[in-house]
PDB file of C-alpha atoms and ligand atoms in Angstrom:
ATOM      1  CA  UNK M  30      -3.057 -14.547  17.980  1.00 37.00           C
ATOM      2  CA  UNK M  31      -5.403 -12.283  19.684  1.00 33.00           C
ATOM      3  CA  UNK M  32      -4.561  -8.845  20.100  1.00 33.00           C
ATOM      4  CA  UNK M  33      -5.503  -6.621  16.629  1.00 33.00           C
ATOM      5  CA  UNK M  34      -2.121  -4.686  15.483  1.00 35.00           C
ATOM      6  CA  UNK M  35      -3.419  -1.697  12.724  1.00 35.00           C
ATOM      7  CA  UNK M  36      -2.026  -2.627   9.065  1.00 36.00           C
ATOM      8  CA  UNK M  37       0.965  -0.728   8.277  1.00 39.00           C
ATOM      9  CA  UNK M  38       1.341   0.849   4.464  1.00 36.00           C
ATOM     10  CA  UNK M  39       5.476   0.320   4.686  1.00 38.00           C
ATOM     11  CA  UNK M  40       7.585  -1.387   7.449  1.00 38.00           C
ATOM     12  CA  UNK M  41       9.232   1.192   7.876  1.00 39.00           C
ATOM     13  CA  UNK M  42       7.663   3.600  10.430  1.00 41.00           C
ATOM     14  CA  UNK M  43       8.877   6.108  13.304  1.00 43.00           C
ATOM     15  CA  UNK M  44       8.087   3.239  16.265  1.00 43.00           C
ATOM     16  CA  UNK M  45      10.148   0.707  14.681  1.00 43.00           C
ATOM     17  CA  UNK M  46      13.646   1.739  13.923  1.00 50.00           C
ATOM     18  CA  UNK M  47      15.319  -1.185  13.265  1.00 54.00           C
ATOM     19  CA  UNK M  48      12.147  -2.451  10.345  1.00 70.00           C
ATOM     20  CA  UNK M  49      12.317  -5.572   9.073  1.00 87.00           C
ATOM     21  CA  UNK M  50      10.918  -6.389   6.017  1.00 93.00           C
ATOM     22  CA  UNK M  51       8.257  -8.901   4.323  1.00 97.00           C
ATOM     23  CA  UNK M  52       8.844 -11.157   1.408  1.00 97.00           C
ATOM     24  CA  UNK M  53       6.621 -13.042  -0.672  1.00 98.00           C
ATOM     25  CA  UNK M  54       6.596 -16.400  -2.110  1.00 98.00           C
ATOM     26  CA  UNK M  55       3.827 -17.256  -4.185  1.00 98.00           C
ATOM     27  CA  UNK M  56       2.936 -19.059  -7.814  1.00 98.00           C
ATOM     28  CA  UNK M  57       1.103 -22.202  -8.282  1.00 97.00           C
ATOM     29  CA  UNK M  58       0.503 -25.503  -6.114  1.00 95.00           C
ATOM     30  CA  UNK M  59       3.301 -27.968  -7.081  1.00 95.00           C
ATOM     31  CA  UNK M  60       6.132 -25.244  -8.417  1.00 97.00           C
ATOM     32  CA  UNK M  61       8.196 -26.388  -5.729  1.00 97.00           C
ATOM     33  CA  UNK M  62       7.458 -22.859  -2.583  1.00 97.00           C
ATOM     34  CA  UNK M  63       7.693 -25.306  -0.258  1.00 95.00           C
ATOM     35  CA  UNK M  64      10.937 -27.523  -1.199  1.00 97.00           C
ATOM     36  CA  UNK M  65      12.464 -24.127  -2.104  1.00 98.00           C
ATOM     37  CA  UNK M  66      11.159 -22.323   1.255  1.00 97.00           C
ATOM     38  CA  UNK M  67      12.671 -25.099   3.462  1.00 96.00           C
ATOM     39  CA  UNK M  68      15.824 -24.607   1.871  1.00 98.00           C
ATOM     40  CA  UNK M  69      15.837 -21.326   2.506  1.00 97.00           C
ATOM     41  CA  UNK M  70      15.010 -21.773   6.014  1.00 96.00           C
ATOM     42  CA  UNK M  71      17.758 -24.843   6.650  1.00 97.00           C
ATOM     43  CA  UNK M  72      20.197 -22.139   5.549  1.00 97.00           C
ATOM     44  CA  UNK M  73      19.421 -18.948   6.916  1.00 96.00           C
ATOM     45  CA  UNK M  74      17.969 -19.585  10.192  1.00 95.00           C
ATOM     46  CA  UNK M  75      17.958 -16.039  10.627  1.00 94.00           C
ATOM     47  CA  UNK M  76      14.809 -15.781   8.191  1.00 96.00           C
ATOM     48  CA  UNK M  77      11.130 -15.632  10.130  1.00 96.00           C
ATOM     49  CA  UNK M  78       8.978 -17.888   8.500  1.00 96.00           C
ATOM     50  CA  UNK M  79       4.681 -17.173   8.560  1.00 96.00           C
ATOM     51  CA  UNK M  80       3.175 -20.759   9.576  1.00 97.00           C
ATOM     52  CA  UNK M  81      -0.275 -19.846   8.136  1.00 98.00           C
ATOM     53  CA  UNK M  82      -3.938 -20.857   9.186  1.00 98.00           C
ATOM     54  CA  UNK M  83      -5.767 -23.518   6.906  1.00 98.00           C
ATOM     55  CA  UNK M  84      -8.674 -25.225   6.947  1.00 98.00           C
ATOM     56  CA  UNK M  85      -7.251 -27.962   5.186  1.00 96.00           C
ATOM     57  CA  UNK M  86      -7.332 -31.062   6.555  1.00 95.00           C
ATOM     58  CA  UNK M  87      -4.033 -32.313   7.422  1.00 95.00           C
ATOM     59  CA  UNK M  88      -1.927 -34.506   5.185  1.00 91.00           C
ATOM     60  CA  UNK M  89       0.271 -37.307   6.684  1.00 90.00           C
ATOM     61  CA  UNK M  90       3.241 -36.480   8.500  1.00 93.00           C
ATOM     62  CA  UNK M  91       1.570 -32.803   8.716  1.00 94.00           C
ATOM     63  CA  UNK M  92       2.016 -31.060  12.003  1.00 97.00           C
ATOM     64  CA  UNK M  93      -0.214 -28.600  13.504  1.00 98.00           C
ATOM     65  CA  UNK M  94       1.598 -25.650  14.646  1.00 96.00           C
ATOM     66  CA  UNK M  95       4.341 -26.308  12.390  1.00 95.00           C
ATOM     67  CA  UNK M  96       3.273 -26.653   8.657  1.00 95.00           C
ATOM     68  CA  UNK M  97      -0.339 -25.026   9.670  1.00 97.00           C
ATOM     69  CA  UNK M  98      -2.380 -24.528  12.765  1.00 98.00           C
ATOM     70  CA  UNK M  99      -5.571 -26.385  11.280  1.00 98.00           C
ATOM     71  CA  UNK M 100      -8.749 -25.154  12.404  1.00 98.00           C
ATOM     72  CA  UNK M 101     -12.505 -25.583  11.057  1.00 98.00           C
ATOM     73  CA  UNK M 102     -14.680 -23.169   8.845  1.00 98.00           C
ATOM     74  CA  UNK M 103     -16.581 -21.420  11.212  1.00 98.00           C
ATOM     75  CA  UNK M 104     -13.159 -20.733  13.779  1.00 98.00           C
ATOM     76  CA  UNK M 105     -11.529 -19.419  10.707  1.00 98.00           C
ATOM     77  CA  UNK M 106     -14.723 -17.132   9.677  1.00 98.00           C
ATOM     78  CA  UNK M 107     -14.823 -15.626  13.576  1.00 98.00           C
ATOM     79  CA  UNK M 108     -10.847 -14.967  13.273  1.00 98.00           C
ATOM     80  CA  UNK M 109     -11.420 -12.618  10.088  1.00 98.00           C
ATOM     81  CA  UNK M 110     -14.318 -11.172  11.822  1.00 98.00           C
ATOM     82  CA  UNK M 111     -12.258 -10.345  14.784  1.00 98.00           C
ATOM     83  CA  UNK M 112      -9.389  -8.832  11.676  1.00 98.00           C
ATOM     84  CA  UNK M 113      -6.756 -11.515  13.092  1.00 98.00           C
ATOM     85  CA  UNK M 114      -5.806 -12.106   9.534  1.00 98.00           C
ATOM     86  CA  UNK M 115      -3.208  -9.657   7.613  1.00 98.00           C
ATOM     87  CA  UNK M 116      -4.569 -11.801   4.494  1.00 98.00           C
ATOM     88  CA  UNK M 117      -6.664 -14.113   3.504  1.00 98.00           C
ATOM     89  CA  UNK M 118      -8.239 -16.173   0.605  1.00 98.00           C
ATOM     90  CA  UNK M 119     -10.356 -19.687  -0.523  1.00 97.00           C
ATOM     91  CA  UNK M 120      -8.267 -21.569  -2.035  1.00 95.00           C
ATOM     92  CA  UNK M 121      -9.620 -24.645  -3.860  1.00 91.00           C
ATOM     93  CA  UNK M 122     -12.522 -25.019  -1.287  1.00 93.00           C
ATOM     94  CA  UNK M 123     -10.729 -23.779   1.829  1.00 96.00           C
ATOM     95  CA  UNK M 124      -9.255 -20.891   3.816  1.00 98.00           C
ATOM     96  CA  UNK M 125      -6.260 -19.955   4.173  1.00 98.00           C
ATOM     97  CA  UNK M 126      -4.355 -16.776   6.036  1.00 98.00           C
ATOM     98  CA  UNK M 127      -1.522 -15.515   7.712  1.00 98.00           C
ATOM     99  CA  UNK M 128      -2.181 -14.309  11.332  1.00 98.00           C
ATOM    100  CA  UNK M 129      -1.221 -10.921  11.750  1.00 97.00           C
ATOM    101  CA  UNK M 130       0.162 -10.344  14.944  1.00 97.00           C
ATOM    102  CA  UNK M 131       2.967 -12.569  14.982  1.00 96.00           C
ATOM    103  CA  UNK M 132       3.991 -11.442  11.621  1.00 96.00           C
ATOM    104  CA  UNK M 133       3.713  -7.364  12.440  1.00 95.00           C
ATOM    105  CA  UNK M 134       5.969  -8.083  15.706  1.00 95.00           C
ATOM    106  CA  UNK M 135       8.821  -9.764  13.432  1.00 96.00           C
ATOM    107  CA  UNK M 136       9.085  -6.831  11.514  1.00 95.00           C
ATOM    108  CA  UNK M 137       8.931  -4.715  13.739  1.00 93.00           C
ATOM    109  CA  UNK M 138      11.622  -6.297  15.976  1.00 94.00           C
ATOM    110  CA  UNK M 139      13.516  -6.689  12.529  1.00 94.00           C
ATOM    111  CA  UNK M 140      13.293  -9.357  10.949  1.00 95.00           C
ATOM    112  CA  UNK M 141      13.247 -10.601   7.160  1.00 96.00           C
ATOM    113  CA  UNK M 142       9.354 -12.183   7.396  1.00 97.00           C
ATOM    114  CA  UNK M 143       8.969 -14.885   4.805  1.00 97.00           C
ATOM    115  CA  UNK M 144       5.348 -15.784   3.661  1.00 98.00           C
ATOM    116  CA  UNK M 145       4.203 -18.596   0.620  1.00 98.00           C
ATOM    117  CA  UNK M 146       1.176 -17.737  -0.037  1.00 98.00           C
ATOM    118  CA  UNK M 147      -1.466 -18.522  -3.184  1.00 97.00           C
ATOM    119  CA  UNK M 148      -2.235 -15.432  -5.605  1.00 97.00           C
ATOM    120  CA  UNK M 149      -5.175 -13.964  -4.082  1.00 98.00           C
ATOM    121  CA  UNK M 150      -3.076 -13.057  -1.204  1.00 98.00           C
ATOM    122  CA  UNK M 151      -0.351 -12.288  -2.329  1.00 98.00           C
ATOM    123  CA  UNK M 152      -2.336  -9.172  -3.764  1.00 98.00           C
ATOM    124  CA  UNK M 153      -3.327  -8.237  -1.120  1.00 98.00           C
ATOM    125  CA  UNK M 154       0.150  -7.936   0.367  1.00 97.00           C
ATOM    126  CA  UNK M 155       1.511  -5.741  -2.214  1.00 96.00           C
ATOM    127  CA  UNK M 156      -1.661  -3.666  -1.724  1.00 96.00           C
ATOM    128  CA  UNK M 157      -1.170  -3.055   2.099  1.00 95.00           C
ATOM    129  CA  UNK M 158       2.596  -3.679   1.730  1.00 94.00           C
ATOM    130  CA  UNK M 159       3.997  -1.801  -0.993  1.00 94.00           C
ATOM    131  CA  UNK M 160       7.412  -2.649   0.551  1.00 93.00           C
ATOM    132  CA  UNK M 161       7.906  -6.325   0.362  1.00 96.00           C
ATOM    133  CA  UNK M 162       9.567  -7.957  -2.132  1.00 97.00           C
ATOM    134  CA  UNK M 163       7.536  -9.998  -4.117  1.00 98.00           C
ATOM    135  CA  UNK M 164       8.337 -13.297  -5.939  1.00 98.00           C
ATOM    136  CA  UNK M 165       6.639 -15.126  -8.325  1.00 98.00           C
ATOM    137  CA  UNK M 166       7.972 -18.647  -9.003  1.00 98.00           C
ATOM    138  CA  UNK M 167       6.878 -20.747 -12.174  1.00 98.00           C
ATOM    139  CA  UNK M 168       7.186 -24.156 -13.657  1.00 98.00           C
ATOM    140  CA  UNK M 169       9.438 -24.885 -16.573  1.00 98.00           C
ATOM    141  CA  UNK M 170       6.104 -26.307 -17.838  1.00 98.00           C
ATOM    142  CA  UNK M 171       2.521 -27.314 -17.387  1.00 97.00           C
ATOM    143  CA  UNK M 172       3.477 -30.417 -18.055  1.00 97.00           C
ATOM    144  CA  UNK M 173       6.427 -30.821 -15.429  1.00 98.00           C
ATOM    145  CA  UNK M 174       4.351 -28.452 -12.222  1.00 97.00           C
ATOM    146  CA  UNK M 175       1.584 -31.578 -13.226  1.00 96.00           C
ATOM    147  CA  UNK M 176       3.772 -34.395 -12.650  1.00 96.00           C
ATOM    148  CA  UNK M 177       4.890 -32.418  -9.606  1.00 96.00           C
ATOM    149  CA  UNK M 178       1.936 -32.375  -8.033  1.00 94.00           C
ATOM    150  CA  UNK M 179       1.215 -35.940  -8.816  1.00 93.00           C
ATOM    151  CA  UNK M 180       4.546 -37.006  -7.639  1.00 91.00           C
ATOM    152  CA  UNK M 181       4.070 -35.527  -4.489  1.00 82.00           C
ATOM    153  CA  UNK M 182       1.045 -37.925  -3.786  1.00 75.00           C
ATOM    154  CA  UNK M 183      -0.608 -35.991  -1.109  1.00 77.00           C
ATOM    155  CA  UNK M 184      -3.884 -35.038  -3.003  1.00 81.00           C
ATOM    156  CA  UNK M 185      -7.163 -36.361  -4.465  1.00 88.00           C
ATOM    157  CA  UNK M 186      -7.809 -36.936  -7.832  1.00 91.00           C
ATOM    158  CA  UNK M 187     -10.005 -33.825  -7.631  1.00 92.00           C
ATOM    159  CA  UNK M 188      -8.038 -31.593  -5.627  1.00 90.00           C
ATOM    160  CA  UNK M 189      -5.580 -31.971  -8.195  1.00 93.00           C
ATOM    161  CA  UNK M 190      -7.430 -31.212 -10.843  1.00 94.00           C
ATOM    162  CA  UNK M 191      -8.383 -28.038  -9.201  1.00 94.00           C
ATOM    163  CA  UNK M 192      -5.248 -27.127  -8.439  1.00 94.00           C
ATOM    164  CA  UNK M 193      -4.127 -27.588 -12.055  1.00 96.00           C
ATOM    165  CA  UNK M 194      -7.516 -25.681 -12.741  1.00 96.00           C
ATOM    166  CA  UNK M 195      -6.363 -22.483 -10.787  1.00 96.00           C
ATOM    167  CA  UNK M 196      -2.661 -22.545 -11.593  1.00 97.00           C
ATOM    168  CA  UNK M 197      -3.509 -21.933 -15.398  1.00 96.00           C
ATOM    169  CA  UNK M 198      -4.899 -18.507 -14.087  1.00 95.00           C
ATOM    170  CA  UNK M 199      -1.792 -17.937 -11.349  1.00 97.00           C
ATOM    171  CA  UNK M 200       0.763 -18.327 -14.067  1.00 97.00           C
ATOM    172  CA  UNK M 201      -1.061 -15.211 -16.209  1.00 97.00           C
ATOM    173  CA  UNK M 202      -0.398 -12.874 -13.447  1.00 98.00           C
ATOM    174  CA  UNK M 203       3.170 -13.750 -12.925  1.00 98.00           C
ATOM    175  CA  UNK M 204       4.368 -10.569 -14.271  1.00 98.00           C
ATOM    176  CA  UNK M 205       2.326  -8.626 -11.330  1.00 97.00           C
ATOM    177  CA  UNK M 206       5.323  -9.533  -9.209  1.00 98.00           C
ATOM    178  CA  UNK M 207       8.367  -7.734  -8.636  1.00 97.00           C
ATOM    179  CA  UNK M 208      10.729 -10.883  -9.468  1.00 98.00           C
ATOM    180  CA  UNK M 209       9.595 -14.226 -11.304  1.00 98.00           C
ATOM    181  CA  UNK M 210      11.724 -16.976 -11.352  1.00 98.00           C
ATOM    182  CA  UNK M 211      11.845 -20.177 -13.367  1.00 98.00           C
ATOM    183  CA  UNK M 212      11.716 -23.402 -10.593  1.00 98.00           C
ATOM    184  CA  UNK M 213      13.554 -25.529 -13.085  1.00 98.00           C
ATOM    185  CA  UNK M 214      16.895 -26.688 -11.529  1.00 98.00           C
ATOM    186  CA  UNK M 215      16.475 -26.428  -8.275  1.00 98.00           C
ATOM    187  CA  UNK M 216      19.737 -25.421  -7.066  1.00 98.00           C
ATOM    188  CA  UNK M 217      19.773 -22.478  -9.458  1.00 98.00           C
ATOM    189  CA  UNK M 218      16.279 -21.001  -8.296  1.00 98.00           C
ATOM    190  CA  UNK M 219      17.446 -21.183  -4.523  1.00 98.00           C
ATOM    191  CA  UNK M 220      20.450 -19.390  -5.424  1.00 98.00           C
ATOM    192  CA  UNK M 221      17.979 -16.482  -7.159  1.00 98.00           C
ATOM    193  CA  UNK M 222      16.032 -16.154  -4.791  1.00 97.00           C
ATOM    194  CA  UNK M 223      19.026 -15.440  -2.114  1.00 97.00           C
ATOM    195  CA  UNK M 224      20.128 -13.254  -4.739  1.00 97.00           C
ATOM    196  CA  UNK M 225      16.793 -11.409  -4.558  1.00 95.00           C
ATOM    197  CA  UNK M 226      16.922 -11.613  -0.731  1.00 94.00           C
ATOM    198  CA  UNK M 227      20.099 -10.936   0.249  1.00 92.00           C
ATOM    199  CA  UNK M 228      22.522  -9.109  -2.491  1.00 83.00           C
TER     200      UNK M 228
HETATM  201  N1  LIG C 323      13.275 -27.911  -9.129  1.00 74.74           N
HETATM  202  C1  LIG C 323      12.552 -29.017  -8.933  1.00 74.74           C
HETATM  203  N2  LIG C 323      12.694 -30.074  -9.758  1.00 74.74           N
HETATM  204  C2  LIG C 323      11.966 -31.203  -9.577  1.00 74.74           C
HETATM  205  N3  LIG C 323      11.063 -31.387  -8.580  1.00 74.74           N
HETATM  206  C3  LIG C 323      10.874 -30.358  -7.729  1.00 74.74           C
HETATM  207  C4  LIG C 323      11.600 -29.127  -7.852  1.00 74.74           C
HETATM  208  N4  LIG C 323      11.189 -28.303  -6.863  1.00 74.74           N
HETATM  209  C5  LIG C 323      10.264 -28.978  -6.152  1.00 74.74           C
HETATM  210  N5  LIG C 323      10.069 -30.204  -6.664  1.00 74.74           N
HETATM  211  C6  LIG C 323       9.123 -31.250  -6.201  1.00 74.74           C
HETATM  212  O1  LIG C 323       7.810 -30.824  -6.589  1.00 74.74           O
HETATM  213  C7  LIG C 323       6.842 -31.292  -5.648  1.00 74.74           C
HETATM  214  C8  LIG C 323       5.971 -30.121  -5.185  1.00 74.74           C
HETATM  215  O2  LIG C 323       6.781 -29.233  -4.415  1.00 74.74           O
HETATM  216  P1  LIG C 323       6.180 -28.387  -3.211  1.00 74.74           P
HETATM  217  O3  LIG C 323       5.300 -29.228  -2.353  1.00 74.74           O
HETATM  218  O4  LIG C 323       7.330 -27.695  -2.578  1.00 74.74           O
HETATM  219  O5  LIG C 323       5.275 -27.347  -4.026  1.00 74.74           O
HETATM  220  P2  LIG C 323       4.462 -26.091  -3.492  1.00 74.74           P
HETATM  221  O6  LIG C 323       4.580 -25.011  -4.501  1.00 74.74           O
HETATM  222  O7  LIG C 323       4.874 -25.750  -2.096  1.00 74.74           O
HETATM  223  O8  LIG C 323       2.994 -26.650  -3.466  1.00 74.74           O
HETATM  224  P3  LIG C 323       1.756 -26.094  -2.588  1.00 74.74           P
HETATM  225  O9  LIG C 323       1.636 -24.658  -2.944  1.00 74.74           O
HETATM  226  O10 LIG C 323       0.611 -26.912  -3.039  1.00 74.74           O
HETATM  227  O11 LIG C 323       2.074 -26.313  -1.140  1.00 74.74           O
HETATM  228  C9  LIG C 323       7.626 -31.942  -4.512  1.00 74.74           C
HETATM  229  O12 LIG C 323       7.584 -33.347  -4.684  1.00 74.74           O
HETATM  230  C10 LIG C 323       9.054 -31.407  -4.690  1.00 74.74           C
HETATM  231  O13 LIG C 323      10.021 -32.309  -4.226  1.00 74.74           O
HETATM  232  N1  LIG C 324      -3.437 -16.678   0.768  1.00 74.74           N
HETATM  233  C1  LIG C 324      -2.773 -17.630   1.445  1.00 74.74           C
HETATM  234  N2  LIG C 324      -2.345 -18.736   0.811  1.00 74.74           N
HETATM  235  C2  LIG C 324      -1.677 -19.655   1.521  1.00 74.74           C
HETATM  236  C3  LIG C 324      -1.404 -19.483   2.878  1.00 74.74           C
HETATM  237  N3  LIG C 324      -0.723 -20.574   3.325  1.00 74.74           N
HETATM  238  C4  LIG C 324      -0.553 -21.376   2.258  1.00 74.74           C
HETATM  239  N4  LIG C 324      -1.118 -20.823   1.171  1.00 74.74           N
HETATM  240  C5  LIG C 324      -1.149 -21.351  -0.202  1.00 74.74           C
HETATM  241  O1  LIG C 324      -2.256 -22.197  -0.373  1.00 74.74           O
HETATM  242  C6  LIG C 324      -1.995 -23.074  -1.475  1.00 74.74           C
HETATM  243  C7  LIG C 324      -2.335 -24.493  -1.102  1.00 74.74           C
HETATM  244  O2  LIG C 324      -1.498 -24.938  -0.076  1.00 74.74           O
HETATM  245  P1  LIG C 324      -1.456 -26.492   0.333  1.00 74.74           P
HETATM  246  O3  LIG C 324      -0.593 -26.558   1.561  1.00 74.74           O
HETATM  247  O4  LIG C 324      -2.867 -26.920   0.556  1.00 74.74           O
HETATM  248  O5  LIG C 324      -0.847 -27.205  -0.849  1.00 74.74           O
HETATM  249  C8  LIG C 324      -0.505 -22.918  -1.796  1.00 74.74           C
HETATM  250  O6  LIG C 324      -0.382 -22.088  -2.941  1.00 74.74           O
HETATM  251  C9  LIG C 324       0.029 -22.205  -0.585  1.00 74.74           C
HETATM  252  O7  LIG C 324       1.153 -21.408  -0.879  1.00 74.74           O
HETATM  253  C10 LIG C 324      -1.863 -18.300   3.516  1.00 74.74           C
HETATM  254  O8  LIG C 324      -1.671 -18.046   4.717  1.00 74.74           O
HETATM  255  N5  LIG C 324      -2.542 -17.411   2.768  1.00 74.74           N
END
């Protein structure tokens, strides 16, 4: 993830003729992006998904490469120096982006680009990409996206508590996204989202 590919306003442009196009999954830790995102994936291996950058420490059974490529503060802080990142944000005390190479040669070759990503940039998606489709996905509940991200046992007392902290202020900007959609039975939110995808 080298080589620095100029930001494009729309995918669609006069050296790409067959444009692909970029989605967005975003909304609060615990809603369920990632159950709902691996879904997607199982059944429509035609999708591209964005395995982001994180400075994160891994959780168990995490791979690098796969769910992130993990890499330490100061990497991370030379990689948006050197504009390797088509977004970026801190999220609860670390980084996370999306390298921007890989993603800019999907579209362009034409493919549907999936990225789940926290608020911060997901704004700054829909401001460089006023193109992609953009989906918010909520809880049925504070109570319920809670016991979600207890259930999922992967955090610290405190990281959880941040993440609750934050997702108060995700949920108010829901309605900045083109589609919002309730994560309540699971089926039925996979099958809206194809809908939003694909119909
Ligand atoms: N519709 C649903 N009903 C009940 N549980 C769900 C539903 N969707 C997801 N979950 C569960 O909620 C937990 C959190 O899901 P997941 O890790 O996919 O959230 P996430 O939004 O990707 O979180 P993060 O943004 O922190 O990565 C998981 O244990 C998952 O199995
Ligand atoms: N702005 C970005 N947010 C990202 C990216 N990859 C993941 N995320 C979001 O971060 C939080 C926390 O993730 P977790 O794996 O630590 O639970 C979650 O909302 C992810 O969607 C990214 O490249 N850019």
């Amino acid at each position: 993830m080298i080589q620095v590919l100029p930001i494009q306003s729309s995918a669609t442009t006069k050296e790409s003729p067959n444009p692909g196009r970029l989605i967005v999954l975003t909304g609060p830790s615990g809603v369920g992006k990632g159950t709902l995102m691996r879904s997607l994936l199982q059944r429509h291996p035609q999708l591209y998904y964005s395995v982001s950058v994180t400075t994160r420490s891994p959780r168990p059974g995490e791979i690098d490469g796969k769910n992130y490529y993990f890499i330490n503060r100061s990497k991370f802080e030379q990689l948006i120096a050197e504009g390797e990142f088509l977004e970026w944000a801190e999220f609860t005390g670390n980084y996370y982006g999306t390298p921007r190479e890989a993603v800019l040669n999907q579209i362009n070759s034409g493919k549907l680009v999936v990225l789940e990503i926290e608020l911060e940039g997901a704004r700054q998606i829909r401001a460089s990409f006023p193109s992609a489709l953009s989906i918010f996905i909520l809880p049925p509940s504070f109570d319920e996206l809670e016991r979600r991200i207890r259930s999922r046992a992967q955090d610290s007392e405190e990281a959880i508590a941040r993440r609750l902290h934050r997702a108060q202020e995700e949920i108010k900007a829901a309605d900045e996204f083109d589609i919002q959609i309730v994560n309540d039975d699971f089926q039925t939110a996979l099958n809206d989202i194809e809908a939003a995808l694909f119909e």
